[in-house]
GROMACS .gro file of C-alpha atoms in nm:
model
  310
    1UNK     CA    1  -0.053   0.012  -2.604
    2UNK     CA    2   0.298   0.061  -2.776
    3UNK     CA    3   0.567   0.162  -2.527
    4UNK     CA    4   0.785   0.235  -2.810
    5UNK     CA    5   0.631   0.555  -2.907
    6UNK     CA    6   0.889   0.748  -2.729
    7UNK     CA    7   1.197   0.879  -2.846
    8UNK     CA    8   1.323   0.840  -2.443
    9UNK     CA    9   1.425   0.496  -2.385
   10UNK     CA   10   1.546   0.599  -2.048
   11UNK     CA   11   1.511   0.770  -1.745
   12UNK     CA   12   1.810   0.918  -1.465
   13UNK     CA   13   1.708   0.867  -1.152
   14UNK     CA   14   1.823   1.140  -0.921
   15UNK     CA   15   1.748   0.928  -0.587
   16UNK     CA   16   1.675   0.991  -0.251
   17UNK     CA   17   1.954   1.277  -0.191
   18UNK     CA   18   2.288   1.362  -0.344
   19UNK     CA   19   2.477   1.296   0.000
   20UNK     CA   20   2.689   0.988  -0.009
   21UNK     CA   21   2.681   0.968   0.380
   22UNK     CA   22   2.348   0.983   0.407
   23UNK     CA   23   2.253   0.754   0.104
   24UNK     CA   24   2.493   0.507   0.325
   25UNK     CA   25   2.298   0.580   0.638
   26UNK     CA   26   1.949   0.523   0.484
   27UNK     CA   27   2.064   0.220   0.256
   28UNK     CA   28   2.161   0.028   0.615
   29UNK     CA   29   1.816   0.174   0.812
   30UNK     CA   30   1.598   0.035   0.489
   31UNK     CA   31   1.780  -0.287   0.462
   32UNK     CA   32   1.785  -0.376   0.810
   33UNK     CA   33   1.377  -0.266   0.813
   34UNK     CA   34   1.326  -0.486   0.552
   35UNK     CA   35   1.505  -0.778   0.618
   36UNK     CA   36   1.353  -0.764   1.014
   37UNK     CA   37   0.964  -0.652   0.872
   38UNK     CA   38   0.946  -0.843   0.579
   39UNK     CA   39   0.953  -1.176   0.703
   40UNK     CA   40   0.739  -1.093   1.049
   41UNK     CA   41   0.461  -1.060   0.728
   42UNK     CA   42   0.563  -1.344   0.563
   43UNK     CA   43   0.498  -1.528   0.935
   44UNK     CA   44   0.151  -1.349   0.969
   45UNK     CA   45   0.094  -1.471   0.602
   46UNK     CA   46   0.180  -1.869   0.694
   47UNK     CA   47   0.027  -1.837   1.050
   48UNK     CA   48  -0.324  -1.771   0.950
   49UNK     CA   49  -0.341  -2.013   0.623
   50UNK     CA   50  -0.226  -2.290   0.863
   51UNK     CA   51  -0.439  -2.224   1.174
   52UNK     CA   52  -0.772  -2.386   1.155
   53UNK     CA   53  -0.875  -2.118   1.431
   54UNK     CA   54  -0.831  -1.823   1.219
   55UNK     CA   55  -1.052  -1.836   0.928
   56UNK     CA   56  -1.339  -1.573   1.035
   57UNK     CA   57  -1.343  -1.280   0.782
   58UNK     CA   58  -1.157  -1.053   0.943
   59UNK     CA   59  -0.836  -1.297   0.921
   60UNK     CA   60  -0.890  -1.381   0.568
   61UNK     CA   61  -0.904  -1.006   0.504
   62UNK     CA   62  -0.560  -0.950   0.743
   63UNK     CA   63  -0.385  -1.222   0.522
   64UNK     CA   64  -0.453  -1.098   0.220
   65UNK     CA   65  -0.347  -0.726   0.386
   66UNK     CA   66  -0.001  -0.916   0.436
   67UNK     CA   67   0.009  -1.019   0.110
   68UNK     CA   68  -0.025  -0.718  -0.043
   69UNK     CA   69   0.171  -0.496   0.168
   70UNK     CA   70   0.481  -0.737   0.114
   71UNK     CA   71   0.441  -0.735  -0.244
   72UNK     CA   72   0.388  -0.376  -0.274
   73UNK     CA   73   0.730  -0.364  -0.076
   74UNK     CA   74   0.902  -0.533  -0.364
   75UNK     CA   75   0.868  -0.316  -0.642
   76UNK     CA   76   1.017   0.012  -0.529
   77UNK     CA   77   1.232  -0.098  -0.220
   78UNK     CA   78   1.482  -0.382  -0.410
   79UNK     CA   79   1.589  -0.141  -0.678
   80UNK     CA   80   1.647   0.163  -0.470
   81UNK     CA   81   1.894  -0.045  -0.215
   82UNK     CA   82   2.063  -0.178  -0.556
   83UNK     CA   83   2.076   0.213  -0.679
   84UNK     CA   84   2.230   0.296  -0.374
   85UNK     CA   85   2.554   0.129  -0.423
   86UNK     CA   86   2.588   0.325  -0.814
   87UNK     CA   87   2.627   0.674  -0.894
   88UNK     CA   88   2.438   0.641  -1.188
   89UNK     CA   89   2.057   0.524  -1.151
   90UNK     CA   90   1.866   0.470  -1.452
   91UNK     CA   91   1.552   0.230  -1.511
   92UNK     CA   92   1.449   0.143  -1.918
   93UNK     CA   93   1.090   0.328  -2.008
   94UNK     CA   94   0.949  -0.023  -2.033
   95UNK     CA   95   1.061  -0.074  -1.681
   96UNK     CA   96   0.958   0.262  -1.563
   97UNK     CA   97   0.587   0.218  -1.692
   98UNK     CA   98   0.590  -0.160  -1.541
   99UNK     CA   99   0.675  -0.044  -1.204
  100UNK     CA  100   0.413   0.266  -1.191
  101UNK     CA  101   0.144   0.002  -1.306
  102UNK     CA  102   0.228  -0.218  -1.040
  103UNK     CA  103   0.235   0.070  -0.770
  104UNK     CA  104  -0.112   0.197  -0.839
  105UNK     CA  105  -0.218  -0.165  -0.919
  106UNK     CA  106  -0.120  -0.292  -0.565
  107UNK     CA  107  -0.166   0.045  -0.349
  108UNK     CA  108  -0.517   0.115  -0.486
  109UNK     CA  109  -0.616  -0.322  -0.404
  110UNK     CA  110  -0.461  -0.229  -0.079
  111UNK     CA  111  -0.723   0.096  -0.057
  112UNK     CA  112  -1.029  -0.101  -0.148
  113UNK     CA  113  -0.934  -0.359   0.076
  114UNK     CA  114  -0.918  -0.163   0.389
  115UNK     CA  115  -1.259   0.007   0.280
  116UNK     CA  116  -1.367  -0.385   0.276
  117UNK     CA  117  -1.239  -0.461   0.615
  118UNK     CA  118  -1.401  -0.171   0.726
  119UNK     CA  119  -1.745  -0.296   0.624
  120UNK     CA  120  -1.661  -0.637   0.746
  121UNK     CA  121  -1.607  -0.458   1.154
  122UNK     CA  122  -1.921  -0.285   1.055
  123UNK     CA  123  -2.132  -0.610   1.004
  124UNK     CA  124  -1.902  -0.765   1.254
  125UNK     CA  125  -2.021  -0.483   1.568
  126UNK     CA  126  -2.332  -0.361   1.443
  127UNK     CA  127  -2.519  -0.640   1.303
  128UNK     CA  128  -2.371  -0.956   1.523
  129UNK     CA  129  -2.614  -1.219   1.432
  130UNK     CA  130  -2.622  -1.104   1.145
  131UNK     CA  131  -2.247  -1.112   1.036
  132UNK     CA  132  -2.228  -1.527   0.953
  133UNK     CA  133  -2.495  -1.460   0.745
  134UNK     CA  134  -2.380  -1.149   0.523
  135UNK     CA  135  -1.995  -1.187   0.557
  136UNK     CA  136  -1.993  -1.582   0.387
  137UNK     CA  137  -1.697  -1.733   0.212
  138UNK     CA  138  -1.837  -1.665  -0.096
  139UNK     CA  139  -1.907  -1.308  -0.045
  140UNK     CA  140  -1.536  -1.241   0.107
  141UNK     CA  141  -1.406  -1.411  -0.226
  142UNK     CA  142  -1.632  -1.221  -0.417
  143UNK     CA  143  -1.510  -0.865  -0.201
  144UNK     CA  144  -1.157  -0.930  -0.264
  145UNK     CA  145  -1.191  -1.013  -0.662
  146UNK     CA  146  -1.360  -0.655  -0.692
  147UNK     CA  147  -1.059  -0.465  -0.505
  148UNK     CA  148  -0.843  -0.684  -0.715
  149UNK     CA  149  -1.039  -0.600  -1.062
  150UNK     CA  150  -1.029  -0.223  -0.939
  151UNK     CA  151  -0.689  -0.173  -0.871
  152UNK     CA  152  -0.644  -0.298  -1.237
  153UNK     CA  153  -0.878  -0.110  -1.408
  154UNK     CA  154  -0.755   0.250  -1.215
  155UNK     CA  155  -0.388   0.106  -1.287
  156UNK     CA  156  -0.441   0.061  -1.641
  157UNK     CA  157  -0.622   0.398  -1.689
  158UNK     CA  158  -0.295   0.556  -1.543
  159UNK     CA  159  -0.070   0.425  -1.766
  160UNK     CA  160  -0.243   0.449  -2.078
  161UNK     CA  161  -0.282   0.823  -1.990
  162UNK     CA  162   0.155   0.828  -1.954
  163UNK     CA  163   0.242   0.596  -2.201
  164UNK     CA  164   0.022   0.838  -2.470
  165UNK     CA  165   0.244   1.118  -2.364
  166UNK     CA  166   0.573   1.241  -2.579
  167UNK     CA  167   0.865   1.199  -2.432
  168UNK     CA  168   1.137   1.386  -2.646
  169UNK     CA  169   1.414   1.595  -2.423
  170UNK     CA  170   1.518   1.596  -2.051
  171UNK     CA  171   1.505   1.245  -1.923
  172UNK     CA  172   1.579   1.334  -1.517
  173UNK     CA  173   1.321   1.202  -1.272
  174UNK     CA  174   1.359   1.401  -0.930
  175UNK     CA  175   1.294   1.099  -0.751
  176UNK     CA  176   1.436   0.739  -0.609
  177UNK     CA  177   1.093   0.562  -0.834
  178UNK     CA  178   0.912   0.596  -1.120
  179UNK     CA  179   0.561   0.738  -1.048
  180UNK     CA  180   0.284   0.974  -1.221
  181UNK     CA  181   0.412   1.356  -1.071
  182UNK     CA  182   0.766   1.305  -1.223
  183UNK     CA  183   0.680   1.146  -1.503
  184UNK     CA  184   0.471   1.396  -1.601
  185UNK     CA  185   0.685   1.674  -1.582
  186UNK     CA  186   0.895   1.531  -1.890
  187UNK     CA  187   0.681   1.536  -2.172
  188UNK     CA  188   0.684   1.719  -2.447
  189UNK     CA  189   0.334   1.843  -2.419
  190UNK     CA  190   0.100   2.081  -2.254
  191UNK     CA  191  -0.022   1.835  -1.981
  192UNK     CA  192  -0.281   2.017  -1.794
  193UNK     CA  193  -0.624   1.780  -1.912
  194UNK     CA  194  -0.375   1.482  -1.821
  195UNK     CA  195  -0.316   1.629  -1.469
  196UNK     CA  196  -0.648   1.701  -1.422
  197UNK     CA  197  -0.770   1.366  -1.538
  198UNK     CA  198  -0.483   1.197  -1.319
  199UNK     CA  199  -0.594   1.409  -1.004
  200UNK     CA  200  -0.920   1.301  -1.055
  201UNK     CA  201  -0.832   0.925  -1.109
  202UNK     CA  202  -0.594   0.911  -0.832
  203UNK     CA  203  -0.653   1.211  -0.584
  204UNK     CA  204  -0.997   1.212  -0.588
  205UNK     CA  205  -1.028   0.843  -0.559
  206UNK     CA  206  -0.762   0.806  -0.233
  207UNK     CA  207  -0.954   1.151  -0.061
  208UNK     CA  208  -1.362   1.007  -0.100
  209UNK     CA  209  -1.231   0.629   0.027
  210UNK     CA  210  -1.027   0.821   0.332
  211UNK     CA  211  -1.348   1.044   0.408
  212UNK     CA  212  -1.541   0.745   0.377
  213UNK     CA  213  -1.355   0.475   0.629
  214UNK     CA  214  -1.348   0.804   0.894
  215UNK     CA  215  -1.721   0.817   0.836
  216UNK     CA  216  -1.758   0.451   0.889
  217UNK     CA  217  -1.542   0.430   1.189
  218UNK     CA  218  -1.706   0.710   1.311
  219UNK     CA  219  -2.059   0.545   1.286
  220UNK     CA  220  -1.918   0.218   1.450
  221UNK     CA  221  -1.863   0.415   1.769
  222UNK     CA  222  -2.164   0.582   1.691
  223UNK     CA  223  -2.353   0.260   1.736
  224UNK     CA  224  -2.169   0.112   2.061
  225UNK     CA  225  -2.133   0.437   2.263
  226UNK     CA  226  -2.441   0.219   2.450
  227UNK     CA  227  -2.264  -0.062   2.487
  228UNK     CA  228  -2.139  -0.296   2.798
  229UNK     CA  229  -1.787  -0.123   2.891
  230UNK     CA  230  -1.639  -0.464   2.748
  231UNK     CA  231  -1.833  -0.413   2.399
  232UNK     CA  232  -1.723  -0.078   2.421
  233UNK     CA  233  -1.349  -0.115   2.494
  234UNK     CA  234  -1.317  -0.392   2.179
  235UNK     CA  235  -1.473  -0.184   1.961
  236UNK     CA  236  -1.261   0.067   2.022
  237UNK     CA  237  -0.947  -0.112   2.009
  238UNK     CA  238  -1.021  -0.296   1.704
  239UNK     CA  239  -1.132   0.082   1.538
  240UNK     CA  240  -0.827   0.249   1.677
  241UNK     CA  241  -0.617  -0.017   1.518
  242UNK     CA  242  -0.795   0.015   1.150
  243UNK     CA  243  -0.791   0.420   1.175
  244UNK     CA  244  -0.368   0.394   1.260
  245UNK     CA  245  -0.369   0.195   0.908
  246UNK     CA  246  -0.597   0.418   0.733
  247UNK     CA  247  -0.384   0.735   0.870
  248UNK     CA  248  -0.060   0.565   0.754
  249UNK     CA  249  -0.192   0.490   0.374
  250UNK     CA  250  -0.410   0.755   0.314
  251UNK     CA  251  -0.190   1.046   0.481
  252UNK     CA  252   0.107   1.039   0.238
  253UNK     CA  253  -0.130   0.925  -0.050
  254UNK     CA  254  -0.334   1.229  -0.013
  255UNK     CA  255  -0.058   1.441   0.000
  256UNK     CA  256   0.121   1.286  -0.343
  257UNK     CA  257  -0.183   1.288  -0.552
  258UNK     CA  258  -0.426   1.537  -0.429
  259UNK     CA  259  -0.296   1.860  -0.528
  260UNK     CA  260  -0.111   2.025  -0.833
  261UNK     CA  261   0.192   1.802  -0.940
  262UNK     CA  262   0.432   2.055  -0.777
  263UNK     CA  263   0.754   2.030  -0.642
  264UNK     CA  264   0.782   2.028  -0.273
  265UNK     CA  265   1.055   1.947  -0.026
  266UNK     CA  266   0.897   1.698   0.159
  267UNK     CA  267   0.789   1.512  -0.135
  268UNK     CA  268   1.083   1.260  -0.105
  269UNK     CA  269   1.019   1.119   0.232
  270UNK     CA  270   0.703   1.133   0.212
  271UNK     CA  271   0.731   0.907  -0.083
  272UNK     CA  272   0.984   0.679   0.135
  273UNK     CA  273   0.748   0.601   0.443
  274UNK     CA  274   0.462   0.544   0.178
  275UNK     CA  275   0.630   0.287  -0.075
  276UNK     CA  276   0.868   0.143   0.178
  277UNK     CA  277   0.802   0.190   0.488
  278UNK     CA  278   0.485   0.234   0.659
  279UNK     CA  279   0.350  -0.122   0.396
  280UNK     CA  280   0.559  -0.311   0.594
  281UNK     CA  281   0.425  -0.188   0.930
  282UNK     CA  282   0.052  -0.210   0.850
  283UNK     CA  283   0.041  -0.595   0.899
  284UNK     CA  284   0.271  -0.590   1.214
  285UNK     CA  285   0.007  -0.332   1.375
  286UNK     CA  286  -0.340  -0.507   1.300
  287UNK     CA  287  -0.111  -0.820   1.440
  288UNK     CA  288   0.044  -0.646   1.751
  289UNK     CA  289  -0.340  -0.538   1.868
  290UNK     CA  290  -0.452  -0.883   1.799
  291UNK     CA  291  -0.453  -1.174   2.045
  292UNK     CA  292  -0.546  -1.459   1.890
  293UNK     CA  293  -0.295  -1.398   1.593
  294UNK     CA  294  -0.004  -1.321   1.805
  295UNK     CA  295  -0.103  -1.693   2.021
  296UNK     CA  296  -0.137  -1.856   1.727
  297UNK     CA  297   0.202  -1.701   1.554
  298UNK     CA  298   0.392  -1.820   1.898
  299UNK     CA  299   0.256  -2.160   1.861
  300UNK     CA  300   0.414  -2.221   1.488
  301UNK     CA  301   0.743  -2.049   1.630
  302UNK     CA  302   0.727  -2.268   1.872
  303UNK     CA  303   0.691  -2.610   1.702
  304UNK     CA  304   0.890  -2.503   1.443
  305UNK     CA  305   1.132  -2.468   1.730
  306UNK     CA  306   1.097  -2.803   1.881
  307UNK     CA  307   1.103  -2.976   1.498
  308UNK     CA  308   1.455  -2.783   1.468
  309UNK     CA  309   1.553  -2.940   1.825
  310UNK     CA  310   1.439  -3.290   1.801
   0.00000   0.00000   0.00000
């Protein structure tokens, strides 16, 4: 695919908001987030690759959650703090196209793999003896290639759908990122079969896998409602915990690329809490509601401690 097609070599960003004050207030809130988040998953990351305790499934699955979330953090969050501090924002075309592959790339892995850890608390509560059986090493290696191979293939199919597009006159993106609804908007074409076929690929896509984890959740407490009242209270807690995450990715995602790439005001912070903001968190909240992780993360604070002291 030749990026050099267009005649735009470009694009202004117009940022988060035209208020110096509150660009100020919102570059401390994000930095401070990030530099307070982003290493809490880094600790998550290092905590369960160096407990021997915590390789079941469902850890493997909450590491590689971790990993993704933190790099998904990186490629929208580093150059809107930088952008902050100039009045003029731009990003190169090349660079524009690179970082929408790598948001689609990343947030669609991160879909698929919360649809896998979904199926892996399935197994997990509703076929116990079961679960050592189905849910093997090889078969969580083999679960995570797929997500991986299908975040690439739907991130390719976006971008060769933009970077076929003419790009000839206004060069303004209404937003603090590069991503598919503004970029859209500039070309020098009737784009309506490209909307539709991006609605479809994206929208479409983020609605059936949110309708689907409900569902699944949904038949998980299905199947313990007859429980033991300790059965019963785990399951929930462990569903309540995946349906916070699936709330917090799929709600803003569903509202971006669902409907008609229109203009609306909330479109900006919506965009915010989904690229910066609530990937950072997911991690934090599976590990928050989870006992073993949290033990194990105070043990390697701990020595880590004692190593610094001695």
């Amino acid at each position: 695919m030749e990026l050099e097609n267009s005649t735009v070599t470009e694009f202004i960003l117009l940022g988060l908001t035209q208020s110096q004050e509150i660009q100020l207030l919102v570059f401390v809130l994000i930095f401070s987030f990030y530099m307070v988040i982003l290493p809490g998953n880094l600790l998550i990351i290092i905590t369960i690759r160096s407990d021997p305790a915590l390789t079941a499934p469902l850890y493997f699955f909450l590491g590689n959650l971790a990993f993704l979330d933190a790099s998904y953090s990186f490629i929208v969050a580093p150059k809107m703090l930088v952008d902050f501090l100039y009045e003029k924002k731009t990003i190169s075309y090349q660079g524009c196209i690179t970082q929408l592959f790598f948001l689609h790339f990343l947030g669609v892995g991160e879909m698929f793999l919360l649809v896998v850890m979904a199926f892996d608390r399935y197994i997990a509560i509703c076929q116990p003896l079961r679960y050592a059986v189905i849910m093997n090493r090889q078969v969580c290696y083999a679960l995570l290639l797929a997500l991986w191979i299908g975040g690439f293939t739907h991130s390719i199919v976006q971008v060769a759908l933009i970077v076929r597009l003419p790009f000839c006159g206004p060069n303004q993106l209404d937003n603090f990122f590069c991503d598919v609804p503004q970029i859209i908007k500039l070309a020098c074409t009737d784009t309506f079969v490209v909307e539709l076929l991006m609605v479809s690929n994206s929208g479409l896509l983020t609605l059936l896998c949110f309708l689907g984890l409900l569902t699944s959740y949904a038949v998980i407490l299905f199947r313990v409602r007859g429980s033991s009242s300790e059965g019963k209270s785990k399951a929930l807690s462990t569903c309540t915990t995946h349906v916070i995450i699936v709330f917090l990715m799929f709600g803003p995602a569903i509202f971006i690329y669902t409907r008609p790439f229109r203009t609306f005001p909330a479109d900006k912070v919506v965009a915010l809490f989904h690229t910066v903001i609530f990937p950072l968190l997911n991690p934090v909240i599976y590990t928050l509601r989870n006992q073993e992780v949290k033990s194990s993360m105070k043990k390697l604070v701990n020595r880590q401690v004692l190593c610094g002291v001695e």
